[in-house]
Tab-separated table of C-alpha atoms and ligand atoms in Angstrom:
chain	number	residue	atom	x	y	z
A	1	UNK	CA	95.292	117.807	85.064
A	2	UNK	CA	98.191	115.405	84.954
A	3	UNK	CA	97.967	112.560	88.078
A	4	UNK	CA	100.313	109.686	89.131
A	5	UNK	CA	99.220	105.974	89.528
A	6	UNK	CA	101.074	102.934	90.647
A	7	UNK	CA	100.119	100.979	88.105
A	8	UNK	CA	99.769	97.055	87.023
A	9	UNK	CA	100.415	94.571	85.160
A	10	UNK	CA	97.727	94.909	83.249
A	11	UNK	CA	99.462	98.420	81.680
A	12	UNK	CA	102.364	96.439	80.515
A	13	UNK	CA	101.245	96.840	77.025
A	14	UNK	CA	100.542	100.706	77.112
A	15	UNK	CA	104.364	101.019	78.822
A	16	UNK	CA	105.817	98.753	75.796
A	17	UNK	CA	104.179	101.121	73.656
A	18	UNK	CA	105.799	104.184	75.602
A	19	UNK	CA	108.790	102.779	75.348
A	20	UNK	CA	108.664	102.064	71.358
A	21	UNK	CA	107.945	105.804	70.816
A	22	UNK	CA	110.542	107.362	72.116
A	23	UNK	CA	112.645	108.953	70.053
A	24	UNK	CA	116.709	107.619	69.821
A	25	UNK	CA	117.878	110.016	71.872
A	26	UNK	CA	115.466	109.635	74.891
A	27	UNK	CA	115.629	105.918	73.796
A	28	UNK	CA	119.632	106.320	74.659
A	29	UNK	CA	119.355	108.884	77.944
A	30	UNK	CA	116.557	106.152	79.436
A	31	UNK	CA	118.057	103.302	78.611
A	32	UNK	CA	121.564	103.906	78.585
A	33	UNK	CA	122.262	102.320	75.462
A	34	UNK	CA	120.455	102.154	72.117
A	35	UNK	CA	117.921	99.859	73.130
A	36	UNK	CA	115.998	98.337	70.177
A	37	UNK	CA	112.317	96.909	69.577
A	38	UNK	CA	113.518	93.468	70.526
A	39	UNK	CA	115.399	94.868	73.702
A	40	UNK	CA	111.971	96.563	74.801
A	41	UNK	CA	110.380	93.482	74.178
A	42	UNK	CA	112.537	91.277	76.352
A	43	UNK	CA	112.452	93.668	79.176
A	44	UNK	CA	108.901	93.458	78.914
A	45	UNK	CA	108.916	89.359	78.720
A	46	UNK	CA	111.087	89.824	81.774
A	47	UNK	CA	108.884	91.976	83.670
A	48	UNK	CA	106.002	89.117	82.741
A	49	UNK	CA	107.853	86.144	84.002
A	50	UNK	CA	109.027	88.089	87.538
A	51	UNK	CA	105.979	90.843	87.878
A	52	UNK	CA	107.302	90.687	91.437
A	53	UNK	CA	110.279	92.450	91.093
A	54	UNK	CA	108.840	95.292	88.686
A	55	UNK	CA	107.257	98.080	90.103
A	56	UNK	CA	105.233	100.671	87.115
A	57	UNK	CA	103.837	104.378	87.699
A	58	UNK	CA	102.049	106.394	85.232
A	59	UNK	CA	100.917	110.041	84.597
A	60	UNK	CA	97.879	110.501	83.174
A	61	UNK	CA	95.778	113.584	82.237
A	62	UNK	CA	92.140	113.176	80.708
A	63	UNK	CA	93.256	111.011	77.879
A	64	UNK	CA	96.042	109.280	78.230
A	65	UNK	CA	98.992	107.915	79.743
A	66	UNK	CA	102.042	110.248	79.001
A	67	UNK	CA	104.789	109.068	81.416
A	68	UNK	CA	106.252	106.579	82.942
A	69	UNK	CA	108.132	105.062	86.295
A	70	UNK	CA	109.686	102.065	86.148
A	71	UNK	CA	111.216	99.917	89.536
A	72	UNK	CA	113.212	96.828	89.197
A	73	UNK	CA	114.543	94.479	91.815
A	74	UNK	CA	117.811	93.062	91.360
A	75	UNK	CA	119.482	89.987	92.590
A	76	UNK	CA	121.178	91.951	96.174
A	77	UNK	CA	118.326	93.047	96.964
A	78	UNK	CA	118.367	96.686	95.466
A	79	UNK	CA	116.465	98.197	92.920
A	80	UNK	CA	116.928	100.517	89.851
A	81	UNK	CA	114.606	103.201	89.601
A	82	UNK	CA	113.849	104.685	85.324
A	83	UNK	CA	111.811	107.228	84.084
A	84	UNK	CA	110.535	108.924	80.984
A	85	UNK	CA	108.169	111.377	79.604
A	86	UNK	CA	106.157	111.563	76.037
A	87	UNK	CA	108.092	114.136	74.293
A	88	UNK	CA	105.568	116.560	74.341
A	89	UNK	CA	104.842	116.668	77.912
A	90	UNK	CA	108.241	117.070	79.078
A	91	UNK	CA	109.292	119.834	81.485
A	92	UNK	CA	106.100	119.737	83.064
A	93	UNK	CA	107.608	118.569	86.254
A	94	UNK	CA	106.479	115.216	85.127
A	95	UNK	CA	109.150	112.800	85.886
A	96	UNK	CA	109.758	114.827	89.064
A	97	UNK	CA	106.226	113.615	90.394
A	98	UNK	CA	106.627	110.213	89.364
A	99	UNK	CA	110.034	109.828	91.200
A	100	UNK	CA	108.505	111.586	94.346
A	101	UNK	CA	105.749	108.916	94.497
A	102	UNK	CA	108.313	105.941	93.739
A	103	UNK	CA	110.537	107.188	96.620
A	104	UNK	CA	107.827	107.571	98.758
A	105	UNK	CA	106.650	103.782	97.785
A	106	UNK	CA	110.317	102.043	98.485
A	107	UNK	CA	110.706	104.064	101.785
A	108	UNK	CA	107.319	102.692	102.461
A	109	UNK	CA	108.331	98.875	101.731
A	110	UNK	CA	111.340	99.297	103.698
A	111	UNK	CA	113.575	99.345	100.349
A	112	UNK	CA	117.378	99.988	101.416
A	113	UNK	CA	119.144	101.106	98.370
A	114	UNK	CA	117.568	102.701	94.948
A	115	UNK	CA	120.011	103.908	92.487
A	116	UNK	CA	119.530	104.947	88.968
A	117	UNK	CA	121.616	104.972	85.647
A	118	UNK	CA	122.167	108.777	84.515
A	119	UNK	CA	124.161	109.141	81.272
A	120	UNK	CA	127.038	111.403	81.572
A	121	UNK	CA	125.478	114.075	79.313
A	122	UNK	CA	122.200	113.959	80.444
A	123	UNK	CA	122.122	116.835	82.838
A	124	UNK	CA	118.211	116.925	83.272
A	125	UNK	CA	118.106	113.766	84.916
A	126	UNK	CA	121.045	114.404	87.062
A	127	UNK	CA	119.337	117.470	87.940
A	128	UNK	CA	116.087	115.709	89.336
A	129	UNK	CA	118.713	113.149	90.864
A	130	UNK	CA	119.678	115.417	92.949
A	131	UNK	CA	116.894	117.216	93.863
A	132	UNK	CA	115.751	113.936	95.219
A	133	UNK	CA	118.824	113.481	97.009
A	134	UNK	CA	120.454	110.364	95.054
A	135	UNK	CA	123.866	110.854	94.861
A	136	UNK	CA	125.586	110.774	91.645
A	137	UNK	CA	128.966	108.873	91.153
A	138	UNK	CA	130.658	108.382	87.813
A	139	UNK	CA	131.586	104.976	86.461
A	140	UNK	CA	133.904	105.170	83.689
A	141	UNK	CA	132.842	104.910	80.478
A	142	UNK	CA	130.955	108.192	80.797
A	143	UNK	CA	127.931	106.780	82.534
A	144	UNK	CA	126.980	108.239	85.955
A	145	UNK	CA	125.095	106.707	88.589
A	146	UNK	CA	122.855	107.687	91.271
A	147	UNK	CA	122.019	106.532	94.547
A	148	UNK	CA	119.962	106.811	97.720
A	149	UNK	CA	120.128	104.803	100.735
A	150	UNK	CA	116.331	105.219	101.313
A	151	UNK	CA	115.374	106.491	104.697
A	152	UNK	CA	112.562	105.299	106.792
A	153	UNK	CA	109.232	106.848	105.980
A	154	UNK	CA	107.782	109.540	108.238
A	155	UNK	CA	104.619	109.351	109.977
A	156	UNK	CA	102.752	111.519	107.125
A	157	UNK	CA	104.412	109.098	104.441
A	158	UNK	CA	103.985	106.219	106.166
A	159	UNK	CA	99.838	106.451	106.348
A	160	UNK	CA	99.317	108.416	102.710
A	161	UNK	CA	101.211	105.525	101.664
A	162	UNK	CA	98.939	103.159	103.239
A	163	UNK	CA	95.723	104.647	102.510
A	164	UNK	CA	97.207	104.955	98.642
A	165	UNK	CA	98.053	100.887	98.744
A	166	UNK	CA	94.403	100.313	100.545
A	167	UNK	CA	92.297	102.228	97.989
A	168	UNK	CA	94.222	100.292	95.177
A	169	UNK	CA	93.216	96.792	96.687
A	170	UNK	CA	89.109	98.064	96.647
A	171	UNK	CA	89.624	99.531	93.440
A	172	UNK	CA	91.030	96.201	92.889
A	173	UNK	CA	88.365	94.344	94.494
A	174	UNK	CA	85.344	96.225	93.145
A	175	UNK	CA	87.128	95.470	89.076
A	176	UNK	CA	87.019	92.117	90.108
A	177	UNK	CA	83.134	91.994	91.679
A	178	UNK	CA	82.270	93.680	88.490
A	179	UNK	CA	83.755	90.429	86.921
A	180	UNK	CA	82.317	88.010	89.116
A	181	UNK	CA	78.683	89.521	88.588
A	182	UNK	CA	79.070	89.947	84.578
A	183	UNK	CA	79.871	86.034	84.806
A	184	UNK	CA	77.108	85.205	86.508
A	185	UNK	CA	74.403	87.408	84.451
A	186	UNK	CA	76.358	85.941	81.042
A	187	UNK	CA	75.246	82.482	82.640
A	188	UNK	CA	71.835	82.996	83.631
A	189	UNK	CA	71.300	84.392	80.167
A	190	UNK	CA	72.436	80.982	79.218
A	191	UNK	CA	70.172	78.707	81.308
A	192	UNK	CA	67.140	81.441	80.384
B	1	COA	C1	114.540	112.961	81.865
B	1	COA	C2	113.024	113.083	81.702
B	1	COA	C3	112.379	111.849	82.324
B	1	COA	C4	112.585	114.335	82.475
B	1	COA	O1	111.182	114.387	82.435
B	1	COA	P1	110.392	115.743	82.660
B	1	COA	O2	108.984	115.390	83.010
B	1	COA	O3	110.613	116.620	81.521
B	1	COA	O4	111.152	116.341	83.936
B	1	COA	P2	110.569	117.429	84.937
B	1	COA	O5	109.776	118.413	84.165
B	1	COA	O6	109.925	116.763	86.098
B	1	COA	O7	111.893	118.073	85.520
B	1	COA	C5	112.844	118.645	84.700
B	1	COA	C6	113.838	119.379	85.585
B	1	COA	O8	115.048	119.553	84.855
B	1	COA	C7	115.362	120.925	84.829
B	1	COA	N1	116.071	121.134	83.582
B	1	COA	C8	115.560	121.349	82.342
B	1	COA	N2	116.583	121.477	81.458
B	1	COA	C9	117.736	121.338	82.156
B	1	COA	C10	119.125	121.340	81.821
B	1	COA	N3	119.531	121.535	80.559
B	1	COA	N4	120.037	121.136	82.800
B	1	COA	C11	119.661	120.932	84.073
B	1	COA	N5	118.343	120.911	84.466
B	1	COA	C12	117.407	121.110	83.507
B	1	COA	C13	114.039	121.634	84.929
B	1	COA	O9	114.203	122.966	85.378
B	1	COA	C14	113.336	120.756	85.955
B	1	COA	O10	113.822	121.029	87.240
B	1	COA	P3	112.943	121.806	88.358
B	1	COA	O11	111.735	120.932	88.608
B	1	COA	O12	113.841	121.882	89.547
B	1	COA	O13	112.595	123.109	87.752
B	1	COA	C15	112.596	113.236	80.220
B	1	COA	O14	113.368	114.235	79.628
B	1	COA	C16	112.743	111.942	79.433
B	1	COA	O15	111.793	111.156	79.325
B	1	COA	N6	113.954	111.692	78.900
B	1	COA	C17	114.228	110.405	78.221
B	1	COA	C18	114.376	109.261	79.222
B	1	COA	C19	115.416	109.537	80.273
B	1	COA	O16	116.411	110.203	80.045
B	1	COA	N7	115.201	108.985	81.484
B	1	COA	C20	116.120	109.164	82.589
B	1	COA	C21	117.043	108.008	82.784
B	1	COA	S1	116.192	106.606	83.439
């Protein structure tokens, strides 16, 4: 069974790697250019230096992590929503599951605008676009883009969403007790 996760930084590595393996042509329809090795790797130095303003979701079934949700703030205050799917899991309904939850997070944090890049041939994505109710626009150059202006959550949202963001801090917590109390039993061994 495949779930979604908000995730950490602590995943950054296993979402570099994601990124790496994908093929050119998802490489082109998620990035909107050829993005290369190096261009991965200074989006993920940038998501290091500002972990702030990045936002990551996985899917995951038993064994691994096979897609991906990306958020990142910009500068006014909006942010740009990405997604993308291991080849082999595609058309799963996937991405459409990761960009339910990431709506559901920026209504939640009282996010105004979310807009996405969607090349001009990449119907797929303009497809799930719209089923989430971003409006597409096109910009020249054959590149589309689409937007929400994200409504407030509802009262259903608003507590899943809260319960969600309060089992992450205990699960958060309890990695970090488990930390605290293999410390200390490394140092008693020591002063045994
Ligand atoms: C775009 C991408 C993320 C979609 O992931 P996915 O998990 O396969 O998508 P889903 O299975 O959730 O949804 C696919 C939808 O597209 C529809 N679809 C499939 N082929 C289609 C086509 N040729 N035209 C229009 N819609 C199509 C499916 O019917 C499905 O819609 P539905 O849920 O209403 O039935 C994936 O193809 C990918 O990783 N591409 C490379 C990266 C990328 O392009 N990212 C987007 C820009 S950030």
């Amino acid at each position: 069974m495949i779930t979604i996760q908000h995730g950490n930084i602590y995943k950054i590595s296993d979402y570099a790697r994601h990124l790496k393996n994908l093929n050119n042509e998802d490489r082109h329809s998620r990035f909107g250019y050829h993005a290369s090795d190096y261009n991965i790797d200074q989006l993920i130095l940038n998501m290091c230096y500002h972990p702030k303003d990045h936002e990551l979701w996985y899917a995951r079934n038993d064994e691994q992590r096979v897609g991906w949700g990306h958020m990142a703030k910009n500068s006014d205050g909006t942010w740009e929503l990405a997604v993308s799917v291991d080849k082999e899991f595609q058309r799963q309904g996937i991405a459409n599951d990761l960009m339910e939850e990431m709506l559901i997070w920026a209504k939640f944090h009282h996010i105004s605008e979310v807009y996405m890049h969607c090349i001009e041939d990449n119907r797929i994505i303009q497809h799930l676009a719209k089923k989430h109710e971003l409006k597409t626009k096109e910009r020249g150059d054959g590149e589309r883009t689409a937007a929400i202006e994200v409504p407030e959550p509802n009262f259903v949202e608003s507590n899943t969403q809260l319960f969600k963001e309060q089992a992450e801090i205990i699960a958060e917590i309890a990695r970090l007790r488990a930390k605290l109390a293999s410390l200390w039993l490394s140092t008693s061994h020591q002063i045994d």
